[in-house]
Tab-separated table of C-alpha atoms in Angstrom:
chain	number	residue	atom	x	y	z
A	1	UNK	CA	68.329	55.938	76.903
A	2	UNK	CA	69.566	59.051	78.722
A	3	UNK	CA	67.403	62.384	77.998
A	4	UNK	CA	68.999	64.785	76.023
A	5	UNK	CA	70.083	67.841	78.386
A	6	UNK	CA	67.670	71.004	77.221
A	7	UNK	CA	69.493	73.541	75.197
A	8	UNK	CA	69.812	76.892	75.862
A	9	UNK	CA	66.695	78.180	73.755
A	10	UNK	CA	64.826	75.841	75.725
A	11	UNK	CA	66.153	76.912	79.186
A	12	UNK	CA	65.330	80.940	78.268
A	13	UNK	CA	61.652	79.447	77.451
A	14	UNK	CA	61.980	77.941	81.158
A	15	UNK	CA	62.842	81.115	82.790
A	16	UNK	CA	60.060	82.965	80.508
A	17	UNK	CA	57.620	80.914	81.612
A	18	UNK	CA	58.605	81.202	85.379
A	19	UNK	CA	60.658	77.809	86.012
A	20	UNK	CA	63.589	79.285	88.638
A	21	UNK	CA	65.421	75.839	87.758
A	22	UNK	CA	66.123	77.859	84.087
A	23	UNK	CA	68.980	80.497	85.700
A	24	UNK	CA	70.881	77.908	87.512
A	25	UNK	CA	71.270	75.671	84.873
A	26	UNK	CA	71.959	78.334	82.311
A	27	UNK	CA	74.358	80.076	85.143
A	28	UNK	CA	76.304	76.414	85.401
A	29	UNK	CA	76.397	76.260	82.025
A	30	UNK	CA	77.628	79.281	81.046
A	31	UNK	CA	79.244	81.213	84.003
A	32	UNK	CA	83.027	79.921	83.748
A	33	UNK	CA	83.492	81.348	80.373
A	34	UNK	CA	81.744	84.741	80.108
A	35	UNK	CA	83.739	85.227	83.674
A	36	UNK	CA	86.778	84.121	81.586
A	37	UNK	CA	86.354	86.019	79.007
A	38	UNK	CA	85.941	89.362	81.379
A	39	UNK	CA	88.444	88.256	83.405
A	40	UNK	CA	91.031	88.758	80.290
A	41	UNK	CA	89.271	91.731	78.906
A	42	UNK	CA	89.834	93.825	82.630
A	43	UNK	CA	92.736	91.806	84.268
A	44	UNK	CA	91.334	91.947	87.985
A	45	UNK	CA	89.304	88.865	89.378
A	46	UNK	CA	86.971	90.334	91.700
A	47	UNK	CA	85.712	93.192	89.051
A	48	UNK	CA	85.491	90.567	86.140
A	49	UNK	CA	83.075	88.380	89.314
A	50	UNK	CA	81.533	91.744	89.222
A	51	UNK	CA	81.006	92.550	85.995
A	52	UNK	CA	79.877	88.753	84.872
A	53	UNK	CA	77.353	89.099	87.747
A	54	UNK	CA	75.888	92.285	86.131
A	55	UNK	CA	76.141	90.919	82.889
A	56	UNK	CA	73.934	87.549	84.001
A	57	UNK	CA	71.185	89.742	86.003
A	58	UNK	CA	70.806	91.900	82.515
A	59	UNK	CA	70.766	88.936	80.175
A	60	UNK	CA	68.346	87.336	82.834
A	61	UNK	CA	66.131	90.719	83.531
A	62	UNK	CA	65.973	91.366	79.463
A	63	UNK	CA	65.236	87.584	78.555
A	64	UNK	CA	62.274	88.688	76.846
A	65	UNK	CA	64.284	90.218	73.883
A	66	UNK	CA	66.452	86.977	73.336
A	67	UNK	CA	66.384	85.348	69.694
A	68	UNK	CA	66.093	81.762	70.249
A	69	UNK	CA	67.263	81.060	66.577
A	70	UNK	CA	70.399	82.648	67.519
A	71	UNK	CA	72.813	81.325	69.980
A	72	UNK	CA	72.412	82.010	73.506
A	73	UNK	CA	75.741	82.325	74.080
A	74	UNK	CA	76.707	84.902	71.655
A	75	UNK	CA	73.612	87.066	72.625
A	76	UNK	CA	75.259	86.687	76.506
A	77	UNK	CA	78.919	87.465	75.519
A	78	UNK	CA	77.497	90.609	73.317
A	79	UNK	CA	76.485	91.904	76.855
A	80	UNK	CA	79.680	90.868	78.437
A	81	UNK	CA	81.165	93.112	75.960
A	82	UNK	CA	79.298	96.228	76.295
A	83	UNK	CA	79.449	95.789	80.221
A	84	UNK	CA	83.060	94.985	80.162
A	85	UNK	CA	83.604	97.769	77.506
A	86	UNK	CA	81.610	100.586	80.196
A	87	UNK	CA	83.588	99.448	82.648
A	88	UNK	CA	87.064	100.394	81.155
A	89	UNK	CA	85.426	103.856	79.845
A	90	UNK	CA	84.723	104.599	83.025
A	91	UNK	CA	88.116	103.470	84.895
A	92	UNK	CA	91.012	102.827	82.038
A	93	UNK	CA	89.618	104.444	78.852
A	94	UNK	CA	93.524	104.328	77.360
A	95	UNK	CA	93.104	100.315	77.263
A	96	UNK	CA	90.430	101.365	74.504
A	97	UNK	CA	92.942	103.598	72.570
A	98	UNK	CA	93.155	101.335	69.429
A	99	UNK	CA	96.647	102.963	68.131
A	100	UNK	CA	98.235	101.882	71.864
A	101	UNK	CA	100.226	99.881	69.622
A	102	UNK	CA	103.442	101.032	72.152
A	103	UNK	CA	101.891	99.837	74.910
A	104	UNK	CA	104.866	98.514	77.726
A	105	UNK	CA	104.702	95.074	78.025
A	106	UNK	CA	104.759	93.388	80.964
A	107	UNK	CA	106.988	90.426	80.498
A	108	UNK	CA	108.800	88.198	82.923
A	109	UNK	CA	112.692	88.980	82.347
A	110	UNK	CA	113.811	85.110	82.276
A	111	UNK	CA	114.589	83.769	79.018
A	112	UNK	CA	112.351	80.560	79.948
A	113	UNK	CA	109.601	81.341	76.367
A	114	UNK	CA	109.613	79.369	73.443
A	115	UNK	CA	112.197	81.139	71.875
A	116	UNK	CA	112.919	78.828	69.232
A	117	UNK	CA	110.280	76.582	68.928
A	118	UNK	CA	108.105	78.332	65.863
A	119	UNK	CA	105.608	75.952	65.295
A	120	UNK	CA	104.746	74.907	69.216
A	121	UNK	CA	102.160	76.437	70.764
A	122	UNK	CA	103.104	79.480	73.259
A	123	UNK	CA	103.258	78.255	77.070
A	124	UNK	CA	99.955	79.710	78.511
A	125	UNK	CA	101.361	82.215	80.858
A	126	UNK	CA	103.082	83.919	78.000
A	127	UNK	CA	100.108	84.451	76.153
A	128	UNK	CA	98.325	85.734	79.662
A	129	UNK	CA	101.089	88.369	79.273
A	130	UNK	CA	100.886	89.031	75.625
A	131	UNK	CA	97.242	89.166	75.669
A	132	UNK	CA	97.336	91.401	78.571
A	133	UNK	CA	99.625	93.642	76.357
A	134	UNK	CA	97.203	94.260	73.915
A	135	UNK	CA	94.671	97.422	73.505
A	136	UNK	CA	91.035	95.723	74.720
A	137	UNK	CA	89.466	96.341	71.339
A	138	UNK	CA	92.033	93.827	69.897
A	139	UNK	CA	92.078	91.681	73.039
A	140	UNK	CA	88.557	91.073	73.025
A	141	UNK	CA	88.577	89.905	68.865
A	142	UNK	CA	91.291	87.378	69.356
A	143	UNK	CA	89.511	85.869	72.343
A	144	UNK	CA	86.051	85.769	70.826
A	145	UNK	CA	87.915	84.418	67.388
A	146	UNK	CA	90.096	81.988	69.243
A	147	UNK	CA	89.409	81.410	72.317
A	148	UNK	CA	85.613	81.175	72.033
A	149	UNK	CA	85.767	79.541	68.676
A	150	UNK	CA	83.560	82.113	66.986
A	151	UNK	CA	83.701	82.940	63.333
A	152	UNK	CA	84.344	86.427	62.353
A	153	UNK	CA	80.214	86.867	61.628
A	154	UNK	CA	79.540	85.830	65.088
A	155	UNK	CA	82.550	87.908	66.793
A	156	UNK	CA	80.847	91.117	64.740
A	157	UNK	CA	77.570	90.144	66.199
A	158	UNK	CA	78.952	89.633	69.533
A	159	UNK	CA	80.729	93.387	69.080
A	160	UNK	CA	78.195	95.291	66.714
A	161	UNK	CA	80.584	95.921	64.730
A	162	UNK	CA	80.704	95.112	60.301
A	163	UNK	CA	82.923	91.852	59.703
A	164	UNK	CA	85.308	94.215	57.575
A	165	UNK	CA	86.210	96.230	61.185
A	166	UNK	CA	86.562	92.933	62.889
A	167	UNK	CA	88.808	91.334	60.758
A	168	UNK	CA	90.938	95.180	60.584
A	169	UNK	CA	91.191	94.565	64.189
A	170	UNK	CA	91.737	90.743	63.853
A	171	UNK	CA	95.154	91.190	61.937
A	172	UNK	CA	96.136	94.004	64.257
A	173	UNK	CA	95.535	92.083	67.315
A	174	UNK	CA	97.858	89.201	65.448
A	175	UNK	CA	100.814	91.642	64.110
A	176	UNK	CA	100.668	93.133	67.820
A	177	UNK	CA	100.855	89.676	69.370
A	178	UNK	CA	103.584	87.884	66.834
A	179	UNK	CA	105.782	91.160	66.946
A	180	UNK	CA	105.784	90.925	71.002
A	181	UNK	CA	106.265	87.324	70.763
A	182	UNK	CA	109.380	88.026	68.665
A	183	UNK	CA	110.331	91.147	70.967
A	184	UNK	CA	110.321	88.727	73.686
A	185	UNK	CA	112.425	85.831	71.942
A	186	UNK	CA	114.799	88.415	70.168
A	187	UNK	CA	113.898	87.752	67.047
A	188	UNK	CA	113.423	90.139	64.153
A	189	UNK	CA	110.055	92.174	63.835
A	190	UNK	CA	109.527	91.719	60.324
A	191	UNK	CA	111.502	90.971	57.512
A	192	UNK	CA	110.640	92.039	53.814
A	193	UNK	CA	111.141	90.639	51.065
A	194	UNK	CA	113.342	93.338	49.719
A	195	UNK	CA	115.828	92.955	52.746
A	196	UNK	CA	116.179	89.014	51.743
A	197	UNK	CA	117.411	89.483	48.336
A	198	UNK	CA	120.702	90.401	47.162
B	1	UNK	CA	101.923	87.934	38.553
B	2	UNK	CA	103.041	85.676	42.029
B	3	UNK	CA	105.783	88.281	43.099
B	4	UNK	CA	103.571	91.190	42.991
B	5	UNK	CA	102.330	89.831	46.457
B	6	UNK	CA	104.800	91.696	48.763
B	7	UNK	CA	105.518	90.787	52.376
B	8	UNK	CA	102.283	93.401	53.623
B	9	UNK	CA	99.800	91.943	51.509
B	10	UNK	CA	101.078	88.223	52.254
B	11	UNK	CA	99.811	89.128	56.133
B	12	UNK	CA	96.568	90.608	55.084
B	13	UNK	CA	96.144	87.189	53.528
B	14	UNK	CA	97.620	85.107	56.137
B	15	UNK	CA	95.487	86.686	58.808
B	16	UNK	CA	92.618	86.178	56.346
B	17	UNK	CA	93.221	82.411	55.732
B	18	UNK	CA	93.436	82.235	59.792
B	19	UNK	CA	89.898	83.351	59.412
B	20	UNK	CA	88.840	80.522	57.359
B	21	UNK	CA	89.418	81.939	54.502
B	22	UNK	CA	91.003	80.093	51.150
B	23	UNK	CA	94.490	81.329	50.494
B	24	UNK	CA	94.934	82.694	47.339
B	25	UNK	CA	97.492	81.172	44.830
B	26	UNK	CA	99.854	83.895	45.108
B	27	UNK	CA	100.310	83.464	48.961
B	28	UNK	CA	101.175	79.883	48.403
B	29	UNK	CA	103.658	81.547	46.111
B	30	UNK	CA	104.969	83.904	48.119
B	31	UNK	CA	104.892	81.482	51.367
B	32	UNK	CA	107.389	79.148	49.065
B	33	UNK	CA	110.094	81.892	48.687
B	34	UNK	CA	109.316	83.706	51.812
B	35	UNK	CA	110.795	81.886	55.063
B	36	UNK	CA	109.685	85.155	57.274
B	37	UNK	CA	105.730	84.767	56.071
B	38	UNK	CA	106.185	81.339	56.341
B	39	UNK	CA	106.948	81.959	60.271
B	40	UNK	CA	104.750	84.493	60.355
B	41	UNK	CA	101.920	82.296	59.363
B	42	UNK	CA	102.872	79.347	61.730
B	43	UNK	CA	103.284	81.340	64.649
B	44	UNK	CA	99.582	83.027	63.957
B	45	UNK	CA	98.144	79.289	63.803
B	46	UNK	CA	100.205	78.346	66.646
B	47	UNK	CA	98.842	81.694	68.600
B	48	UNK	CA	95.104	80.412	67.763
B	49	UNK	CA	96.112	77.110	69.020
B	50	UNK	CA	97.516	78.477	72.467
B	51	UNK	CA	94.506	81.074	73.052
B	52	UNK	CA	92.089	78.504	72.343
B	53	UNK	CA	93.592	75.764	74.888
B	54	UNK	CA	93.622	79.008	77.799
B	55	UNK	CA	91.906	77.593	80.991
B	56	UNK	CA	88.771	78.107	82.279
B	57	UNK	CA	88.171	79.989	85.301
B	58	UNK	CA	85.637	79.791	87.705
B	59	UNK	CA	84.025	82.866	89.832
B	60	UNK	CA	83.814	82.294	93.693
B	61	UNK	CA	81.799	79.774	95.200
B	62	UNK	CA	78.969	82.592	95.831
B	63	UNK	CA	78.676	83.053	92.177
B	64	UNK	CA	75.904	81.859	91.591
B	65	UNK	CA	74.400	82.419	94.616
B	66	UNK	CA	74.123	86.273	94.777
B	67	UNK	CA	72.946	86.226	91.239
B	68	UNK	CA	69.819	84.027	91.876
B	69	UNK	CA	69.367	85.806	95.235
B	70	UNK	CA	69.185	89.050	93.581
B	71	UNK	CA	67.246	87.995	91.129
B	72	UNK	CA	64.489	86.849	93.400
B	73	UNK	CA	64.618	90.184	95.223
B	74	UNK	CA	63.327	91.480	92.249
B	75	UNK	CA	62.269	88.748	89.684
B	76	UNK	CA	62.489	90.057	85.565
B	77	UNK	CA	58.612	90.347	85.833
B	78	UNK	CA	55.846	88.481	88.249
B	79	UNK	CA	55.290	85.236	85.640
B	80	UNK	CA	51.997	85.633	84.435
B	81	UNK	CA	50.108	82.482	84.879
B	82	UNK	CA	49.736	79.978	81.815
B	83	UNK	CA	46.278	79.867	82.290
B	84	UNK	CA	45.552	83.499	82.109
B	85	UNK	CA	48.137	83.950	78.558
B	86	UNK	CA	46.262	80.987	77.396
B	87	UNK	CA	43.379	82.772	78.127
B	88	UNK	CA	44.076	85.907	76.898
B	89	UNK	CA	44.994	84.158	73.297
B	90	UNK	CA	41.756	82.349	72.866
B	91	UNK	CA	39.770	85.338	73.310
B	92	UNK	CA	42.512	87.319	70.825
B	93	UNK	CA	41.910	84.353	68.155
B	94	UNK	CA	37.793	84.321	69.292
B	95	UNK	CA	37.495	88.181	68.359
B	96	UNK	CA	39.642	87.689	65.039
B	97	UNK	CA	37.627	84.932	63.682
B	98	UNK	CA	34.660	87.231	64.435
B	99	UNK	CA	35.978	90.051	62.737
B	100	UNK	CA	37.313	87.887	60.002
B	101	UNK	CA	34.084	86.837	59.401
B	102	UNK	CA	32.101	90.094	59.554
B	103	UNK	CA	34.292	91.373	57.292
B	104	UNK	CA	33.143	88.350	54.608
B	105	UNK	CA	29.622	90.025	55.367
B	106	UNK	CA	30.395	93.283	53.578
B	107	UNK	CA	29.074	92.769	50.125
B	108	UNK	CA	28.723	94.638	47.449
B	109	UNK	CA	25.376	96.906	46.998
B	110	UNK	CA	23.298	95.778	44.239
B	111	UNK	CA	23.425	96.911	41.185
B	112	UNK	CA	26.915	99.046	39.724
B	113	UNK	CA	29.343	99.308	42.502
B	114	UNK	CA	31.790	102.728	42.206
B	115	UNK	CA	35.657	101.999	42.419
B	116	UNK	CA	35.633	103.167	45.768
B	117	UNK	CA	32.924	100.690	46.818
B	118	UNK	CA	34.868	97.886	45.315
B	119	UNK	CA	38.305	99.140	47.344
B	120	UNK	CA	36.727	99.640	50.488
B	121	UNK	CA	35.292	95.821	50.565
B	122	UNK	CA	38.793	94.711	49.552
B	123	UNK	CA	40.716	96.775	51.647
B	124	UNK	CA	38.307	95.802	54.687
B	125	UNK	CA	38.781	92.073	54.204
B	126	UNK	CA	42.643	92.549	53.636
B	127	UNK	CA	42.368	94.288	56.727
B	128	UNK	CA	40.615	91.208	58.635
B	129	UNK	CA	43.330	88.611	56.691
B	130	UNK	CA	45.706	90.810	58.030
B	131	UNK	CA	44.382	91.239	61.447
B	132	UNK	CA	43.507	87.351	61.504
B	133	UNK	CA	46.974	86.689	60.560
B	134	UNK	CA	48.729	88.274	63.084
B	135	UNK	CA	46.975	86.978	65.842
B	136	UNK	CA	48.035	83.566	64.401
B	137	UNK	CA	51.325	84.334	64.267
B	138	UNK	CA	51.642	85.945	67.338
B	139	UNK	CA	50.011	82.626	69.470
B	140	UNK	CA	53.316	81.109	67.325
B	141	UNK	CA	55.779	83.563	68.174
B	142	UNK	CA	59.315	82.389	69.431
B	143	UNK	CA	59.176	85.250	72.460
B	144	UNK	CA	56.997	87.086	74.207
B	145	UNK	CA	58.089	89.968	72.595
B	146	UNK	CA	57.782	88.638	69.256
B	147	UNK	CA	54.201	87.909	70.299
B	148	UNK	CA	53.801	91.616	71.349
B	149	UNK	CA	55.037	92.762	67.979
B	150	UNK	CA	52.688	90.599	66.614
B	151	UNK	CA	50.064	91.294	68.597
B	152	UNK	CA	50.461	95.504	67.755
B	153	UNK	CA	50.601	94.402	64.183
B	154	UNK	CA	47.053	93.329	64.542
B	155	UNK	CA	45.686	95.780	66.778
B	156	UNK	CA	47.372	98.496	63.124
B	157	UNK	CA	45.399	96.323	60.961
B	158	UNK	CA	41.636	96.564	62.879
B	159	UNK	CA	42.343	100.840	63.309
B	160	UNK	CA	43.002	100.620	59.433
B	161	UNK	CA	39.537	98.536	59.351
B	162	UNK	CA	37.464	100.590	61.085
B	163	UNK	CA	39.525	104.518	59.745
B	164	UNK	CA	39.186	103.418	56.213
B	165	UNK	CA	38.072	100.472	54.971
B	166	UNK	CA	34.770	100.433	57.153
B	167	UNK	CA	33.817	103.761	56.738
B	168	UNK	CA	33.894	103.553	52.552
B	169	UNK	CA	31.993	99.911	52.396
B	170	UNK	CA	29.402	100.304	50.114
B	171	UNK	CA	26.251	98.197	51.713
B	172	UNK	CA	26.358	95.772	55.085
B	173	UNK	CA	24.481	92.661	55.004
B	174	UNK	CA	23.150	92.080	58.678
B	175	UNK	CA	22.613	88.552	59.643
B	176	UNK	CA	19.071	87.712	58.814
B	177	UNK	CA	18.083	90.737	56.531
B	178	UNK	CA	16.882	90.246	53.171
B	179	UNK	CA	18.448	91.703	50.285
């Protein structure tokens, strides 16, 4: 019977208790998507290696104030946050402006999208762009929500922010994103009810 | 009732029921009549769909390997041995026991006791429950730091021993005396 692998909890313990093995396994484990995740949130490769590499060291130099009954994960991506968040302060505080609800988008100018396909998912570059078009406040919520599979309890945990300001932000990021979408397809913005009756 | 949801409110909800929320009767209502919420909620699942299939990246090959070197420059703290906590928590749990004990020895002086007798032998053996309890719970504790917390809870719990409850005890029987 193969051993089960240790979790996470278990790992931290490692590290507390002075087993090196602890950081690379928790590194493998966990590397590709809090580098993801910064990668999106600052657009640039090398600062989101950067960043992640800051945000590892911390989460590995403050181990000691870890929760093991909450998920490791979370607890690392809340520092990805706040390191990623510092960063843009410090070099583009207007991606933070949460009313940049104007921002340009930077679209391709082929008509190659998904124009009429509704219910397919978006090709992946698109939503690279789309994404990328989006204050960091509201890009950050849809990629914890989605992309990390969070609930909106977790994503406020991750943020320190109250569940009523994530999910705020939550259908902001979404308006932003399906209004683009249409933008980018030609479609209407949004259509009321009044406008459809007679 | 159904129509009073109007086309805003419909996308409060919509984004809501993308949340795992249930839909409320009315947005079914309004989603039946209303082709642009209708659109507007498949393109939001179809948007949670696409940002939750985005790759994966990986960082550089030397990743990992300026993290672990830099952490070995200068480790989180020098690992103190197991022996030595282990150590370190027996006597802890040794000198609670003792106190928890000496604080059963406090008895009441013969004859009428005044209130503030009685309240000083209660509050010092609350005290040593206390004390005794923390120590227990911090050799338990998830984290180090949880152990520390634990561990300052007792040390609050013998200065409230010895500041008050001590000092107010009424009579103390040493081991061996005769009452």
């Amino acid at each position: 019977m193969p051993a089960t692998p240790p979790t996470d909890a278990e790992l931290a313990r490692r590290c507390l208790d002075g087993g090196a093995d602890g950081y690379a396994l928790l590194l493998e484990r966990h590397k590709g998507r809090v580098y993801s995740f910064l990668l999106r949130l600052v657009g640039d490769a090398a600062d989101a290696e950067d960043l992640a590499q800051t945000a590892f060291l911390k989460a590995f130099r403050s181990l000691d104030s870890y929760d093991p009954s909450r998920p490791f994960l979370s607890w690392l991506f809340g520092i990805a946050h706040h390191a990623g968040l510092d960063f843009l302060r410090a070099r583009r505080p207007r991606e933070l402006a949460l009313d940049d609800a104007d921002a340009p988008l930077d679209l391709p100018d082929e008509s190659s999208g998904p124009e009429a396909e509704v219910e397919s998912a978006l090709q992946a570059e698109l939503v690279e762009r789309l994404l990328r078009s989006l204050p960091a406040p509201y890009r950050e919520v849809l990629l914890l929500r989605h992309a990390e599979d969070m609930s909106v309890e977790q994503a406020a945990a991750v943020l320190s922010l109250p569940v009523g300001t994530v999910k705020v932000r939550l259908f902001r990021a979404r308006e932003m994103m399906r209004a683009r979408w249409e933008s980018v397809s030609g479609e209407k913005k949004f259509e009321t009810r009044k406008d459809r009756r007679p | 009732m159904d129509d009073a949801m109007d086309c805003t409110n419909a996308r409060l909800q919509i984004s809501a029921l993308l949340d795992g929320d249930l839909p409320a009767p009315s947005l079914n209502a309004h989603l039946s009549s209303c082709a642009a919420c209708s659109r507007a909620l498949a393109r939001g699942r179809a948007l949670g769909a696409s940002l939750a299939a985005l790759p994966v990246s990986r960082p550089g090959p030397a990743f990992d390997a300026a993290i672990l070197a830099a952490l070995a420059a200068a480790p989180r703290r020098s690992p103190t041995p197991r022996f030595v906590r282990s150590a370190a928590w027996a006597s802890a749990l040794w000198t609670a026991a003792s106190f928890w004990a000496a604080s059963r020895l406090i008895g009441e002086a013969p004859g009428p006791a005044s209130f503030t007798a009685r309240a000083g032998v209660l509050l010092g053996r609350a005290c040593a429950d206390a004390h005794m309890a923390a120590v227990l719970a911090g050799l338990f504790a998830p984290s180090p730091r949880a152990g520390g917390e634990f561990l300052a809870a007792s040390l609050l719990a013998a200065v409230l021993f010895f500041t008050i409850a001590l000092p107010s005890r009424p009579h103390t029987r040493t081991i061996g005396a005769r009452s």
